[in-house]
Structures are given as structure tokens and as C-alpha cells.
Amino acid sequence: MPLPAPALNFAPELLLRAQGVKVAFFDVDGVLTDGGLYFSEYPDGHELALAPGGYRAAGEIIKRFNTLDGHGLKLLQKAGITPVVITGRDSHVLRARLQALGITHAHFGTEDKRPAAEITLQALGLDWSAAAAMGDDWPDLPVMARAALSCAPANAHAEVRARAHHVTQAAGGHGAAREFCDVLLVASGRYAGLLQEYSA
């Protein structure tokens, strides 16, 4: 019995722009999370010292991630597209989540994101024509402006949405990154085959 055709459809011009993408840059807060920041401190008001890796063991201790987004990042890797995280923040929970997803390219505590992206492109032997990027606020614009495909969540800042090639239906932390992944997977020609692996 033949399997049904994939349900997703994207505009041909969007898929054309996404063809040839080999690396995808992701912000974290507002993209892989809903942008909310959860902080805590000990009752005496003192934070712990810096933990190994340079992040504070106290302070931000909770982040909410979406499992749809996580699976999308894993699918990108299966399709030969390298996900890269560039974030202005750092925490143990973020590092643990990225490790669980198998993401090995990440820049933490990085406000100036363009140089970080260029370092990764050089390491991978790629240039901006093979890059896609997803962000939600002004610090993401330098990377998004240079990428072949830029994407913003539905709840991104207005200036970022205006400059993105694609704005997702979902909000950040609620499946927006998965929608971005789906665009890349469809454009790569791998989406239907990967879906079939789960449908057989």
C-alpha cells in the first residue's frame, strides 16, 4: 500500500532559496525557547562560583524547550545539514540540552554573532551561500542578513520579521524552529524519505 504524500507545502521561491543549505544557525532565547528567563538564587542571596565551562551554577536554572524543535534538529543532522547554536547566554541546562541533541557546534555568551558564525563556516569549509539562520531580535540580524535563507518566529521583533525571508506560523519555543527545519528538509529533498522511515 503506497504511503500518503507529505502534508507540508512551502512556496517554490522559498524552497529555491533554501536549496544548497548545509549549515543552519539558531539563536536560543526566543527561537529554541519562548524567550522567558527563569532565575533563582540561594536564600542567603549569594550565587555559586563559576562552574566548569564558565557558566554560573546559580542564576538561570530553568529553560523550556520544545520536543518538536529538538526532533527537527536531529532530522537536520540526518539530512547532512549542520545545526549551529549562537547565543548571548550560557547555562548548564542549555549545554545539557544541546549535548542530548548531538549538537557539537555552539557559541555561548556571544553578543557579536557574525564573527562566531564566520568561524564556524570556515571550520566547515562553507560560505554564506550555504547558510541559513533563524533569529528573533536585533543581535541576530547580522547573521540573518548574510545567510542565503533567513527565518524568524511569529513573535520575533518587528524589524527582524520584516527582514526575514520566512516568518513561521508558530512562535519561538512552540515549534517555530521545527518549521524552519522542515523548510530546509523539504528543500534538500530529504523530507519525504525521512518521513517514510517513521511511517513504514
C-alpha positions as a LaTeX table, in Angstrom:
\begin{tabular}{lrrr}
\hline
Residue & $x$ (\AA) & $y$ (\AA) & $z$ (\AA) \\
\hline
Met1 & 0.00 & 0.00 & 0.00 \\
Pro2 & 1.56 & 3.35 & $-1.02$ \\
Leu3 & 2.30 & 5.85 & 1.72 \\
Pro4 & 0.42 & 9.17 & 1.61 \\
Ala5 & 2.23 & 12.20 & 0.25 \\
Pro6 & 3.71 & 14.62 & 2.80 \\
Ala7 & 1.20 & 17.15 & 4.11 \\
Leu8 & 3.61 & 20.10 & 4.11 \\
Asn9 & 3.83 & 22.56 & 1.25 \\
Phe10 & 6.07 & 25.61 & 1.02 \\
Ala11 & 6.29 & 28.33 & $-1.63$ \\
Pro12 & 8.59 & 27.36 & $-4.52$ \\
Glu13 & 10.62 & 30.57 & $-4.18$ \\
Leu14 & 11.27 & 29.78 & $-0.51$ \\
Leu15 & 12.42 & 26.25 & $-1.32$ \\
Leu16 & 14.63 & 27.54 & $-4.13$ \\
Arg17 & 16.33 & 29.91 & $-1.69$ \\
Ala18 & 16.83 & 27.04 & 0.79 \\
Gln19 & 18.42 & 24.69 & $-1.72$ \\
Gly20 & 22.08 & 24.07 & $-1.08$ \\
Val21 & 21.91 & 24.95 & 2.61 \\
Lys22 & 24.44 & 22.90 & 4.56 \\
Val23 & 24.53 & 24.76 & 7.88 \\
Ala24 & 21.73 & 26.35 & 9.92 \\
Phe25 & 22.36 & 28.92 & 12.64 \\
Phe26 & 19.94 & 29.14 & 15.57 \\
Asp27 & 19.52 & 31.66 & 18.35 \\
Val28 & 18.25 & 30.17 & 21.62 \\
Asp29 & 16.10 & 32.56 & 23.66 \\
Gly30 & 13.00 & 33.36 & 21.62 \\
Val31 & 13.81 & 30.72 & 18.99 \\
Leu32 & 14.50 & 27.38 & 20.71 \\
Thr33 & 12.71 & 28.69 & 23.81 \\
Asp34 & 9.78 & 31.03 & 24.34 \\
Gly35 & 12.16 & 33.78 & 25.38 \\
Gly36 & 11.22 & 33.66 & 29.06 \\
Leu37 & 14.11 & 33.73 & 31.51 \\
Tyr38 & 13.82 & 31.93 & 34.84 \\
Phe39 & 16.19 & 32.98 & 37.62 \\
Ser40 & 16.84 & 31.65 & 41.10 \\
Glu41 & 19.27 & 32.32 & 43.93 \\
Tyr42 & 20.10 & 30.76 & 47.26 \\
Pro43 & 18.16 & 32.02 & 50.29 \\
Asp44 & 21.22 & 33.92 & 51.55 \\
Gly45 & 21.27 & 35.85 & 48.29 \\
His46 & 24.68 & 34.61 & 47.16 \\
Glu47 & 25.28 & 32.97 & 43.81 \\
Leu48 & 27.58 & 30.00 & 43.44 \\
Ala49 & 31.01 & 30.50 & 41.91 \\
Leu50 & 31.63 & 29.90 & 38.23 \\
Ala51 & 31.22 & 26.25 & 37.37 \\
Pro52 & 33.39 & 24.34 & 34.87 \\
Gly53 & 32.71 & 25.69 & 31.41 \\
Gly54 & 32.43 & 29.27 & 32.60 \\
Tyr55 & 28.70 & 29.48 & 33.35 \\
Arg56 & 27.20 & 30.27 & 36.73 \\
Ala57 & 25.81 & 27.28 & 38.55 \\
Ala58 & 23.24 & 29.54 & 40.18 \\
Gly59 & 21.14 & 32.16 & 38.39 \\
Glu60 & 19.26 & 30.89 & 35.35 \\
Ile61 & 18.46 & 27.26 & 36.08 \\
Ile62 & 15.34 & 26.53 & 34.03 \\
Lys63 & 14.70 & 26.67 & 30.28 \\
Arg64 & 11.68 & 25.31 & 28.45 \\
Phe65 & 12.46 & 23.53 & 25.19 \\
Asn66 & 10.02 & 22.11 & 22.64 \\
Thr67 & 10.39 & 18.45 & 21.66 \\
Leu68 & 9.19 & 19.20 & 18.10 \\
Asp69 & 12.12 & 21.57 & 17.69 \\
Gly70 & 14.51 & 19.02 & 19.17 \\
His71 & 13.46 & 16.33 & 16.72 \\
Gly72 & 13.78 & 18.79 & 13.85 \\
Leu73 & 17.38 & 19.49 & 14.82 \\
Lys74 & 18.09 & 15.76 & 14.86 \\
Leu75 & 16.50 & 15.38 & 11.42 \\
Leu76 & 18.71 & 18.15 & 10.03 \\
Gln77 & 21.75 & 16.19 & 11.11 \\
Lys78 & 20.39 & 13.05 & 9.42 \\
Ala79 & 19.97 & 15.08 & 6.23 \\
Gly80 & 23.56 & 16.34 & 6.32 \\
Ile81 & 22.71 & 19.86 & 7.47 \\
Thr82 & 24.75 & 21.03 & 10.46 \\
Pro83 & 22.79 & 22.88 & 13.18 \\
Val84 & 24.81 & 25.57 & 14.97 \\
Val85 & 23.72 & 27.48 & 18.07 \\
Ile86 & 24.92 & 31.03 & 18.70 \\
Thr87 & 23.56 & 32.56 & 21.88 \\
Gly88 & 24.29 & 35.51 & 24.10 \\
Arg89 & 23.63 & 33.44 & 27.21 \\
Asp90 & 25.12 & 30.35 & 28.82 \\
Ser91 & 23.81 & 27.82 & 31.32 \\
His92 & 24.20 & 24.22 & 32.36 \\
Val93 & 20.67 & 23.34 & 31.24 \\
Leu94 & 21.29 & 24.75 & 27.75 \\
Arg95 & 24.53 & 22.86 & 27.36 \\
Ala96 & 22.88 & 19.66 & 28.57 \\
Arg97 & 20.03 & 20.05 & 26.06 \\
Leu98 & 22.37 & 20.65 & 23.13 \\
Gln99 & 24.50 & 17.67 & 24.16 \\
Ala100 & 21.40 & 15.47 & 24.25 \\
Leu101 & 20.55 & 16.61 & 20.71 \\
Gly102 & 24.05 & 15.85 & 19.46 \\
Ile103 & 24.80 & 19.48 & 18.59 \\
Thr104 & 28.56 & 19.93 & 18.65 \\
His105 & 28.86 & 23.41 & 17.12 \\
Ala106 & 27.80 & 26.09 & 19.60 \\
His107 & 28.93 & 29.53 & 20.73 \\
Phe108 & 27.86 & 30.65 & 24.22 \\
Gly109 & 27.85 & 34.12 & 25.75 \\
Thr110 & 28.29 & 35.65 & 22.30 \\
Glu111 & 26.67 & 39.03 & 21.70 \\
Asp112 & 28.52 & 39.69 & 18.43 \\
Lys113 & 27.19 & 36.77 & 16.45 \\
Arg114 & 28.55 & 37.38 & 12.95 \\
Pro115 & 32.21 & 36.56 & 13.80 \\
Ala116 & 31.08 & 33.39 & 15.60 \\
Ala117 & 29.13 & 32.31 & 12.53 \\
Glu118 & 32.09 & 33.04 & 10.25 \\
Ile119 & 34.39 & 30.97 & 12.46 \\
Thr120 & 32.03 & 28.03 & 12.10 \\
Leu121 & 31.65 & 28.48 & 8.35 \\
Gln122 & 35.42 & 28.47 & 7.98 \\
Ala123 & 35.74 & 25.35 & 10.13 \\
Leu124 & 33.15 & 23.58 & 7.98 \\
Gly125 & 34.67 & 24.77 & 4.71 \\
Leu126 & 31.49 & 26.65 & 3.76 \\
Asp127 & 30.48 & 30.21 & 2.94 \\
Trp128 & 27.33 & 32.27 & 3.50 \\
Ser129 & 25.69 & 30.89 & 0.34 \\
Ala130 & 25.35 & 27.53 & 2.13 \\
Ala131 & 23.96 & 29.04 & 5.34 \\
Ala132 & 20.51 & 29.58 & 6.79 \\
Ala133 & 19.74 & 31.43 & 10.01 \\
Met134 & 16.89 & 31.84 & 12.47 \\
Gly135 & 16.67 & 34.65 & 14.99 \\
Asp136 & 14.16 & 36.81 & 16.81 \\
Asp137 & 15.87 & 40.06 & 17.83 \\
Trp138 & 18.35 & 42.67 & 16.66 \\
Pro139 & 21.55 & 40.81 & 17.68 \\
Asp140 & 20.57 & 38.09 & 15.17 \\
Leu141 & 20.30 & 40.47 & 12.20 \\
Pro142 & 23.99 & 40.44 & 11.11 \\
Val143 & 23.88 & 36.66 & 10.66 \\
Met144 & 20.42 & 36.64 & 9.11 \\
Ala145 & 21.35 & 39.39 & 6.62 \\
Arg146 & 24.28 & 37.36 & 5.26 \\
Ala147 & 22.63 & 33.93 & 5.13 \\
Ala148 & 21.09 & 32.57 & 1.93 \\
Leu149 & 17.86 & 31.97 & 3.89 \\
Ser150 & 16.72 & 33.82 & 6.99 \\
Cys151 & 13.77 & 32.90 & 9.15 \\
Ala152 & 12.01 & 34.46 & 12.13 \\
Pro153 & 9.44 & 33.11 & 14.59 \\
Ala154 & 5.96 & 34.60 & 14.55 \\
Asn155 & 6.65 & 36.51 & 17.77 \\
Ala156 & 10.03 & 37.92 & 16.72 \\
His157 & 10.66 & 41.65 & 16.87 \\
Ala158 & 9.01 & 43.56 & 14.02 \\
Glu159 & 12.34 & 44.62 & 12.49 \\
Val160 & 13.51 & 41.01 & 12.38 \\
Arg161 & 10.26 & 39.77 & 10.83 \\
Ala162 & 10.50 & 42.49 & 8.20 \\
Arg163 & 13.96 & 41.34 & 7.14 \\
Ala164 & 13.33 & 37.59 & 7.21 \\
His165 & 12.69 & 35.60 & 4.06 \\
His166 & 10.22 & 33.46 & 6.00 \\
Val167 & 8.20 & 34.05 & 9.17 \\
Thr168 & 6.89 & 30.89 & 10.81 \\
Gln169 & 3.31 & 30.34 & 11.85 \\
Ala170 & 4.50 & 29.07 & 15.24 \\
Ala171 & 6.04 & 31.21 & 17.96 \\
Gly172 & 9.53 & 30.73 & 19.35 \\
Gly173 & 9.71 & 27.77 & 21.71 \\
His174 & 6.43 & 26.45 & 20.32 \\
Gly175 & 7.54 & 24.73 & 17.13 \\
Ala176 & 8.97 & 27.66 & 15.16 \\
Ala177 & 12.40 & 26.05 & 14.86 \\
Arg178 & 10.79 & 22.81 & 13.66 \\
Glu179 & 9.02 & 24.72 & 10.88 \\
Phe180 & 12.38 & 26.19 & 9.86 \\
Cys181 & 13.89 & 22.69 & 9.89 \\
Asp182 & 11.01 & 21.40 & 7.77 \\
Val183 & 11.66 & 24.06 & 5.12 \\
Leu184 & 15.31 & 23.03 & 4.94 \\
Leu185 & 14.45 & 19.33 & 4.83 \\
Val186 & 11.90 & 19.75 & 2.03 \\
Ala187 & 14.33 & 21.90 & 0.04 \\
Ser188 & 17.09 & 19.32 & 0.48 \\
Gly189 & 14.86 & 16.59 & $-0.95$ \\
Arg190 & 15.21 & 14.51 & 2.21 \\
Tyr191 & 11.90 & 15.28 & 3.90 \\
Ala192 & 9.74 & 12.57 & 2.25 \\
Gly193 & 12.37 & 9.88 & 2.72 \\
Leu194 & 12.86 & 10.68 & 6.38 \\
Leu195 & 9.10 & 10.73 & 6.93 \\
Gln196 & 8.81 & 7.33 & 5.29 \\
Glu197 & 11.27 & 5.88 & 7.83 \\
Tyr198 & 8.72 & 6.72 & 10.54 \\
Ser199 & 5.65 & 5.72 & 8.50 \\
Ala200 & 6.62 & 2.22 & 7.41 \\
\hline
\end{tabular}
